[in-house]
Short mmCIF file of C-alpha atoms in Angstrom, two decimals:
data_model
loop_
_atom_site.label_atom_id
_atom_site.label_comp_id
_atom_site.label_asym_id
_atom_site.label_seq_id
_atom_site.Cartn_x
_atom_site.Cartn_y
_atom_site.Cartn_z
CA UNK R 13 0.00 0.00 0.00
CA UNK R 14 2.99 2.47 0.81
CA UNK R 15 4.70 1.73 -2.14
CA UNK R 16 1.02 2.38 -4.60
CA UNK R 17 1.00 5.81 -2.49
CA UNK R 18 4.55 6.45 -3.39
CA UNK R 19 4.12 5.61 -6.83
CA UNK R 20 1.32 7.72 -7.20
CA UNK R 21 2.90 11.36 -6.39
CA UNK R 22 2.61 11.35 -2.29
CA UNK R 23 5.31 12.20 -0.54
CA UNK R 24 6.22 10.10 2.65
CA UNK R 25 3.37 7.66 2.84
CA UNK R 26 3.23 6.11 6.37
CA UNK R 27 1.05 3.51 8.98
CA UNK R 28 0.24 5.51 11.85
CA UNK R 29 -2.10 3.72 13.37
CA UNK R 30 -2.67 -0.54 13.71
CA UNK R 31 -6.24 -1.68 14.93
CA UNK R 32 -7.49 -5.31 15.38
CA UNK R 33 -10.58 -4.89 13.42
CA UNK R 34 -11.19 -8.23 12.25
CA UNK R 35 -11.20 -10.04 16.42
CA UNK R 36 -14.51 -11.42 17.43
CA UNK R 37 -15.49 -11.75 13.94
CA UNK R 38 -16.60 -14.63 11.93
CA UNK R 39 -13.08 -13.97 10.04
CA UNK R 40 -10.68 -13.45 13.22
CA UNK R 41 -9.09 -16.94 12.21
CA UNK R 42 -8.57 -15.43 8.26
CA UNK R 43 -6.98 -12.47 9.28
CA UNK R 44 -4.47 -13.94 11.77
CA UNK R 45 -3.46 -16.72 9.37
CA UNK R 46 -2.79 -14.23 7.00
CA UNK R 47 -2.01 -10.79 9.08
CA UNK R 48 -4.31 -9.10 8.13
CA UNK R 49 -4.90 -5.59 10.62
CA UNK R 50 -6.74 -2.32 10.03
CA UNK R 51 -4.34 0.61 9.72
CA UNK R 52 -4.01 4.20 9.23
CA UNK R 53 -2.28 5.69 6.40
CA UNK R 54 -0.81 9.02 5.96
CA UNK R 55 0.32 10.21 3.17
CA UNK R 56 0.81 14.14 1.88
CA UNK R 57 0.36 15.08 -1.85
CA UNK R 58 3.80 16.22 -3.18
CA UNK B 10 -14.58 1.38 -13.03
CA UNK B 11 -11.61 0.40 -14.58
CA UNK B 12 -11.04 -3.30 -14.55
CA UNK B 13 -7.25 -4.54 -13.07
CA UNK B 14 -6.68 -7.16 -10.70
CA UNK B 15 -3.12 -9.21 -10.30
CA UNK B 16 -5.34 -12.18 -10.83
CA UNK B 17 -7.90 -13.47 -12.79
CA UNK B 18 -10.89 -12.57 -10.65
CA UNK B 19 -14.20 -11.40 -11.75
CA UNK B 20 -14.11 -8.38 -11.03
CA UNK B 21 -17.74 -7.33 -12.43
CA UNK B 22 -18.95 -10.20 -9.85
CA UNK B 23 -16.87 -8.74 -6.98
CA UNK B 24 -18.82 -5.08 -8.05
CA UNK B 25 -22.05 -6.85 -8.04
CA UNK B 26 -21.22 -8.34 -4.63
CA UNK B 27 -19.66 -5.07 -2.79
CA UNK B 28 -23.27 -3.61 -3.78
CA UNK B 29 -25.30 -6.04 -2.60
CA UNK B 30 -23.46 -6.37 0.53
CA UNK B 31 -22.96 -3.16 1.31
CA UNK B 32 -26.62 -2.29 0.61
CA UNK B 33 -27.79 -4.66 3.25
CA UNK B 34 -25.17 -3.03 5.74
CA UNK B 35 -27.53 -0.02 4.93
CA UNK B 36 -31.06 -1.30 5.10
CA UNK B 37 -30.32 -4.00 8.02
CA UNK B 38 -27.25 -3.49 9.55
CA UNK B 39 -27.63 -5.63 12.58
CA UNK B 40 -27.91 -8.73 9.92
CA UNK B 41 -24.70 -11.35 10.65
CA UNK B 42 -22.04 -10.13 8.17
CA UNK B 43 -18.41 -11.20 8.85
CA UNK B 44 -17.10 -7.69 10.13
CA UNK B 45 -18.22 -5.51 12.89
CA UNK B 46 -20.57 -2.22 12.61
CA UNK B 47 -21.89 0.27 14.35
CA UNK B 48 -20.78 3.00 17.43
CA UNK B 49 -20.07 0.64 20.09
CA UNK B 50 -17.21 -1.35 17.80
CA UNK B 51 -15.95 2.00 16.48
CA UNK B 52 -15.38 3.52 20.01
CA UNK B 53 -14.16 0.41 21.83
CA UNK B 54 -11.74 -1.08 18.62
CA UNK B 55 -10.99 2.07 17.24
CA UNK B 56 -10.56 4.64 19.01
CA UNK B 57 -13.67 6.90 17.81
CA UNK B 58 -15.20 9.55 20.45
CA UNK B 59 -18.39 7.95 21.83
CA UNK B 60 -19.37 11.26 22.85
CA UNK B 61 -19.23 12.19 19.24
CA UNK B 62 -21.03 9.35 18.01
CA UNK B 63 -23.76 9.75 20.24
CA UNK B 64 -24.43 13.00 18.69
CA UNK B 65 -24.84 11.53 14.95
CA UNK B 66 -27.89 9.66 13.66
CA UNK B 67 -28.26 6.15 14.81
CA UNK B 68 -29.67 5.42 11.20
CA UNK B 69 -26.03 6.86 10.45
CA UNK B 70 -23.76 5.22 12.70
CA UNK B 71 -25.68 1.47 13.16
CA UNK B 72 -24.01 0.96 9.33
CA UNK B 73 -20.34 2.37 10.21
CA UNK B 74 -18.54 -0.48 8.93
CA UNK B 75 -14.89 1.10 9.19
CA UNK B 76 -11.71 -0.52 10.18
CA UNK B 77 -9.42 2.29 11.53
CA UNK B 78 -10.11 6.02 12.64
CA UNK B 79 -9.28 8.52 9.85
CA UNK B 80 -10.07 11.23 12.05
CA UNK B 81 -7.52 10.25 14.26
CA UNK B 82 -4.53 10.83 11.87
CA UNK B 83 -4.89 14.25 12.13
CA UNK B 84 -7.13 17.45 12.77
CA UNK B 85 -9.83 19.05 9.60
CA UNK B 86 -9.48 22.48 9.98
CA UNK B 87 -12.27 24.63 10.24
CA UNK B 88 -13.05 26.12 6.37
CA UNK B 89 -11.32 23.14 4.43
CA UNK B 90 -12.96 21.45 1.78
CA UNK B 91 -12.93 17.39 2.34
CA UNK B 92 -14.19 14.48 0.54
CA UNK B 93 -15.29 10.36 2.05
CA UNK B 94 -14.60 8.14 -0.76
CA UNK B 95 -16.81 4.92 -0.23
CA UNK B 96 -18.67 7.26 2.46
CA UNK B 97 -21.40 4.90 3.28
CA UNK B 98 -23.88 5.78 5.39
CA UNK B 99 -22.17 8.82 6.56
CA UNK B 100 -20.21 8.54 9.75
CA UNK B 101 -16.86 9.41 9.00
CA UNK B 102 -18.86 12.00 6.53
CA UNK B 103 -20.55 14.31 9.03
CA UNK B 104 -18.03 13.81 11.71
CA UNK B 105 -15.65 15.72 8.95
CA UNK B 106 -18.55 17.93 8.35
CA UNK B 107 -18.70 18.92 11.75
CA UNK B 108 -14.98 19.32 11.78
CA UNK B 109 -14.48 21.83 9.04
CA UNK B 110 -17.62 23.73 9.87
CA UNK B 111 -20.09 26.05 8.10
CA UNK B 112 -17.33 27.55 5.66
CA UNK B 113 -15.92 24.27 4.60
CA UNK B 114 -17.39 21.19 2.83
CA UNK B 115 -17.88 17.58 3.42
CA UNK B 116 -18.34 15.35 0.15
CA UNK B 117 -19.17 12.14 0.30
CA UNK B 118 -18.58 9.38 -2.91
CA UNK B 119 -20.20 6.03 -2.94
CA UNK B 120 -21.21 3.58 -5.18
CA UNK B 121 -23.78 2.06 -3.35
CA UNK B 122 -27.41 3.94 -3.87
CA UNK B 123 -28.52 2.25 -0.34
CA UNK B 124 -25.24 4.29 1.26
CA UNK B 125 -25.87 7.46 -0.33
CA UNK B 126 -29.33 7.58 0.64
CA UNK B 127 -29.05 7.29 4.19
CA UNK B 128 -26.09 9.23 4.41
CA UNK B 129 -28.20 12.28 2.90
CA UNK B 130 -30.70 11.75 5.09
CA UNK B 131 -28.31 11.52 8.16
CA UNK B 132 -26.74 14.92 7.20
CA UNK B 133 -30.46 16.42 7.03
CA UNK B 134 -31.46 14.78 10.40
CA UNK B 135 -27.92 16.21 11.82
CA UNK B 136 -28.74 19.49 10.28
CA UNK B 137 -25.46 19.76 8.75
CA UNK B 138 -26.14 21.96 5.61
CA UNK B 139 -21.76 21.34 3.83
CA UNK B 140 -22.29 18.41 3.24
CA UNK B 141 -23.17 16.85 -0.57
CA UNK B 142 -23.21 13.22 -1.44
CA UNK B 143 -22.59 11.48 -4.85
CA UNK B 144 -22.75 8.59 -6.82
CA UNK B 145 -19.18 7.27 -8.49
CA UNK B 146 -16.38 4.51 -7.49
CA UNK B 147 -12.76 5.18 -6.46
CA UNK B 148 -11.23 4.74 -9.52
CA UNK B 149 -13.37 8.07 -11.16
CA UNK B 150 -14.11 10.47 -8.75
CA UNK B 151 -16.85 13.72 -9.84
CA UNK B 152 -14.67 16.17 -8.84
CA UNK B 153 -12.56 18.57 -10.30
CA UNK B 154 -8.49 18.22 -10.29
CA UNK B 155 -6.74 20.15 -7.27
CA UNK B 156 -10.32 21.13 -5.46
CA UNK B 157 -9.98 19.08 -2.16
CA UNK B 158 -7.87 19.53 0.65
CA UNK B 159 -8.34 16.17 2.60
CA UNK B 160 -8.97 13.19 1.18
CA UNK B 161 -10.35 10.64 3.95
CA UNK B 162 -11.21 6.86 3.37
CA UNK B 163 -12.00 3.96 5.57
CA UNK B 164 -12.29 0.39 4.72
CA UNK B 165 -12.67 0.85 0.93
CA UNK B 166 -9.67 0.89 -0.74
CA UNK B 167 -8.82 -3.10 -0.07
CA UNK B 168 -12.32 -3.24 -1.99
CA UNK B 169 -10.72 -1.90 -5.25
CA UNK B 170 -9.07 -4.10 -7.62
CA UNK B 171 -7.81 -1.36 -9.64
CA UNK B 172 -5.47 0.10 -6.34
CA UNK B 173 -3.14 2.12 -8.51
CA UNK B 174 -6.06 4.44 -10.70
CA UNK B 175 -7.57 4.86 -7.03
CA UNK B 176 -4.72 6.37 -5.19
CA UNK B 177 -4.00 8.45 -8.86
CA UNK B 178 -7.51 9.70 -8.39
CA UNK B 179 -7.01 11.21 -4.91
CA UNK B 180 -3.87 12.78 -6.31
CA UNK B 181 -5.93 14.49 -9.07
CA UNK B 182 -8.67 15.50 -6.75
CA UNK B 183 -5.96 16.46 -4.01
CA UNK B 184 -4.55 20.43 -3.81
CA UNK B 185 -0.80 20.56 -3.97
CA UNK B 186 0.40 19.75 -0.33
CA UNK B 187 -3.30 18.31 0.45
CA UNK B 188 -2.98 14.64 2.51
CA UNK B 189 -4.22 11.65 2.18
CA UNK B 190 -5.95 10.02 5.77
CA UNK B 191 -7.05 6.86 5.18
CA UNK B 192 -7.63 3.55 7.26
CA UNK B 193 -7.58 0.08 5.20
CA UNK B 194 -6.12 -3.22 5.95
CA UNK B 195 -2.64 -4.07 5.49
CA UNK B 196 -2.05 -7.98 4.84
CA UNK B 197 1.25 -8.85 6.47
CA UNK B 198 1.47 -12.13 4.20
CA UNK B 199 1.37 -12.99 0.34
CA UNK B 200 -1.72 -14.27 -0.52
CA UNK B 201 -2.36 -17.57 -2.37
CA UNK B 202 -3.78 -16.63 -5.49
CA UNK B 203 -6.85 -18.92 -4.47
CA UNK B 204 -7.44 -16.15 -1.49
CA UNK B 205 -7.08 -13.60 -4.14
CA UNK B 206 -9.98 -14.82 -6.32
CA UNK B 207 -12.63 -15.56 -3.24
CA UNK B 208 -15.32 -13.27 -3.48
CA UNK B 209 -16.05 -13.22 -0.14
CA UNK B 210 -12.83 -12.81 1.20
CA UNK B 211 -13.00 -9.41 -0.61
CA UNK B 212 -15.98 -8.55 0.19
CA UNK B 213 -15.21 -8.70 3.80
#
């Protein structure tokens, strides 16, 4: 994902933020086999 | 919508599906789907002011269906024009339109009828009179190059096959020096391409 921001004319794309989103859910097993988290993304138009 | 995926998945079908699910998230969001919704999960897992949500709609924030906090990336200042691609019913949506105020807009994009509805009707009910919702996908956004400030997301991006023309988009739509806040998920492992073609998996 950093690298499609950087690609695509941001400057400095980074995670700021990591949630669990997927726990409790019918997919929790899914997301850990795979490591899958929700994050948050920053990224600045150059 | 432009059609790219690294594999050979269906993309019309996974369209089809997004709609259909994502409409139901709408109509009857307390239905079993295979991600959380609503206030409660977006204060507790992520961070979101309950206060805050309290004050929005409940037809609004029942179908939140995020899975980070854009708003917590960084403030909206008052008089700044922003825009909710994938929008849905509105949560992120008026919470930036209460953010940036009278003088500043809120635009919401969807592709989901269903979405755009309610969200409409939430901003009404909130009385929030910036805000505008309309009908497109990621990958072709209605607005005009350089004429947003903010660009804000949650959850929708993972939903696009075509990732590249989506993050080109909010650099068209995007004033020089405008930023990007965006929650998605990040997959810390290659994925078999058999993961890459289920529907579902996508969907979710």
């Amino acid at each position: 994902m950093l690298g499609t921001f950087a690609a695509g004319g941001f400057h400095d794309p980074r995670i700021v933020g990591r949630f669990d989103c997927f726990a409790g859910t019918s997919k929790e097993r899914t997301a850990r086999r795979y490591g899958v988290v929700g994050v948050n993304l920053l990224a600045r138009r150059a | 919508m432009t059609l790219y995926c690294p594999v050979d998945l269906d993309v019309r079908t996974l369209r089809r599906e997004i709609e259909a699910v994502y409409s139901r998230v709408a109509t009857s969001p307390s239905e079993d789907f295979h991600f959380h919704r609503g206030p409660d999960y977006a204060a507790s897992r992520l961070g979101y002011d309950a206060a805050e949500l309290a004050a929005l709609p409940p037809e609004v924030t029942a179908s939140f269906a995020g899975v980070g906090n854009p708003h917590a990336i960084a403030d909206l200042p008052e008089g700044t024009t922003v825009v909710d691609i994938g929008c849905g019913a509105g949560t992120d949506l008026l919470l930036a339109a209460r953010r940036v105020g009278p003088a500043g807009r809120a635009i919401g994009i969807d592709m989901t009828e269903a979405m755009l509805t309610r969200a409409a009707a939430g901003a009404h009910l909130a009385g929030l009179t910036n805000v505008e919702v309309h009908e497109g996908d990621a990958t072709r956004l209605p607005l005009a190059d350089a004429s947003v400030d903010v660009v804000i997301s949650n959850g929708v991006l993972n939903l696009v096959p075509d990732k590249p023309s989506a993050v080109a988009e909010m650099a068209r739509v995007l004033k020089p020096g405008g930023r990007v806040q965006l929650a998605d998920i990040l997959i810390a492992e290659t994925l078999p391409d058999d993961a890459l073609r289920d529907i579902d998996l996508w969907t979710g």
